mmCIF file of C-alpha atoms in Angstrom:
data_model
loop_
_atom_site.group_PDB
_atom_site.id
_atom_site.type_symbol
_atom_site.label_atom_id
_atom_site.label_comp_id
_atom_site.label_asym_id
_atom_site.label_seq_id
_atom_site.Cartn_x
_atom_site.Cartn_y
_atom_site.Cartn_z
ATOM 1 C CA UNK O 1 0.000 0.000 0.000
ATOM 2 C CA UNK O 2 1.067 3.654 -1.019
ATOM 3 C CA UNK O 3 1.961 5.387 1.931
ATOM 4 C CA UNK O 4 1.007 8.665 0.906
ATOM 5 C CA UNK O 5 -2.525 8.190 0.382
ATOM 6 C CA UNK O 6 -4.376 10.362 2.468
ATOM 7 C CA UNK O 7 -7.273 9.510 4.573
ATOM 8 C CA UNK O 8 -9.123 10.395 7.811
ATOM 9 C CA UNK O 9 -9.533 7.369 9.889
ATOM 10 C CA UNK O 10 -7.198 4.070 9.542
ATOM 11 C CA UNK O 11 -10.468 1.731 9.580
ATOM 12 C CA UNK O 12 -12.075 3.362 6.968
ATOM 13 C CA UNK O 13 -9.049 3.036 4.888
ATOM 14 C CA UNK O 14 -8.407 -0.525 5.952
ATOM 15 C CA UNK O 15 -12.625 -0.982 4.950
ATOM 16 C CA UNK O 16 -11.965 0.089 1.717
ATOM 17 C CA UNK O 17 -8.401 -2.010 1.063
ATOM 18 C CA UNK O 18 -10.211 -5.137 1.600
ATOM 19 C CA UNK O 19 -12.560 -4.131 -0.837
ATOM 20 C CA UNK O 20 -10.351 -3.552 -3.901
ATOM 21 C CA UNK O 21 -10.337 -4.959 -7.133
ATOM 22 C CA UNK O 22 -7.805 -6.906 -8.870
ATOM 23 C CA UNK O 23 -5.074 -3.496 -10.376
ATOM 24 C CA UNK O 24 -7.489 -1.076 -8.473
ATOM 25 C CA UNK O 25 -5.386 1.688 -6.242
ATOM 26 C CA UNK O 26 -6.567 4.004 -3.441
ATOM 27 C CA UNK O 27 -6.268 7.627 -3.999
ATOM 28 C CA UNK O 28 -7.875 9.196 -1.010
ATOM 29 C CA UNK O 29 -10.509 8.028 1.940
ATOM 30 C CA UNK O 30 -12.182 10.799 3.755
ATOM 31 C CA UNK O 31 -14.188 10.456 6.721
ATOM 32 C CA UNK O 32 -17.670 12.245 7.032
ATOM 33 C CA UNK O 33 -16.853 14.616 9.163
ATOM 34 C CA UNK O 34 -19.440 16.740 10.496
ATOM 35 C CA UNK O 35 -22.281 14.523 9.148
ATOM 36 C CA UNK O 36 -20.398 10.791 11.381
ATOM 37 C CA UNK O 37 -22.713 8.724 9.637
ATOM 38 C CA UNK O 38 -19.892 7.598 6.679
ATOM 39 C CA UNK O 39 -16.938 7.903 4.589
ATOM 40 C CA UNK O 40 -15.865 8.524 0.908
ATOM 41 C CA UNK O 41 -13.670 6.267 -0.747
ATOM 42 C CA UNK O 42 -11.711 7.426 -3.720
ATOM 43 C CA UNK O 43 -9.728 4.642 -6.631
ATOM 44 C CA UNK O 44 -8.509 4.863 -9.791
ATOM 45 C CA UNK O 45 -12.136 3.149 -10.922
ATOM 46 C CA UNK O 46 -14.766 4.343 -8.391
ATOM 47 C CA UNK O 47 -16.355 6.454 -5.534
ATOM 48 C CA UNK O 48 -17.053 4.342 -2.946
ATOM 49 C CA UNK O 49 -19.571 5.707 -0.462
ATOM 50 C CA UNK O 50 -20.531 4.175 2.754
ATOM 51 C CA UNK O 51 -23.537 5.714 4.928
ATOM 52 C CA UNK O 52 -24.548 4.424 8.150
ATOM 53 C CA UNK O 53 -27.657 6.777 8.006
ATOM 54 C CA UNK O 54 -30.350 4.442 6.558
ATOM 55 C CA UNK O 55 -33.447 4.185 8.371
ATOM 56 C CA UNK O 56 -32.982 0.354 10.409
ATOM 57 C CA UNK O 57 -29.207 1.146 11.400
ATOM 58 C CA UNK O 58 -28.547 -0.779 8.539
ATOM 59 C CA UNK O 59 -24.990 0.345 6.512
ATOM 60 C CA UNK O 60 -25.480 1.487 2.699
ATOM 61 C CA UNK O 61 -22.091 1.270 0.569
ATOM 62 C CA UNK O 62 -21.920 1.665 -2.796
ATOM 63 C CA UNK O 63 -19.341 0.395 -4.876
#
């Protein structure tokens, strides 16, 4: 993993890492600040957005 990738929280980060695909490379993961209900996951191939904020505590990511 690129050490310079920047990001807010290590467990969103490591959230994200195990949910790469094959040649697929972090560039940022930023926490949701103000808001706490989520982070933003940026790669070279997607936004990945996870909410916590669904109605039923349930947790929304989209990949």
């Amino acid at each position: 993993m690129n050490q310079s990738v920047p990001y807010d929280k290590q467990e969103q980060l490591q959230q994200i890492q195990s949910g790469l695909m094959q040649n697929e490379h972090i560039i940022a993961v930023y926490d949701a600040i103000g808001a706490g209900t989520g982070f933003l996951g940026l790669t070279d191939r997607r936004v990945i957005i996870q909410d916590k904020s669904f109605i039923g505590k349930t947790v929304a990511t989209s990949m």
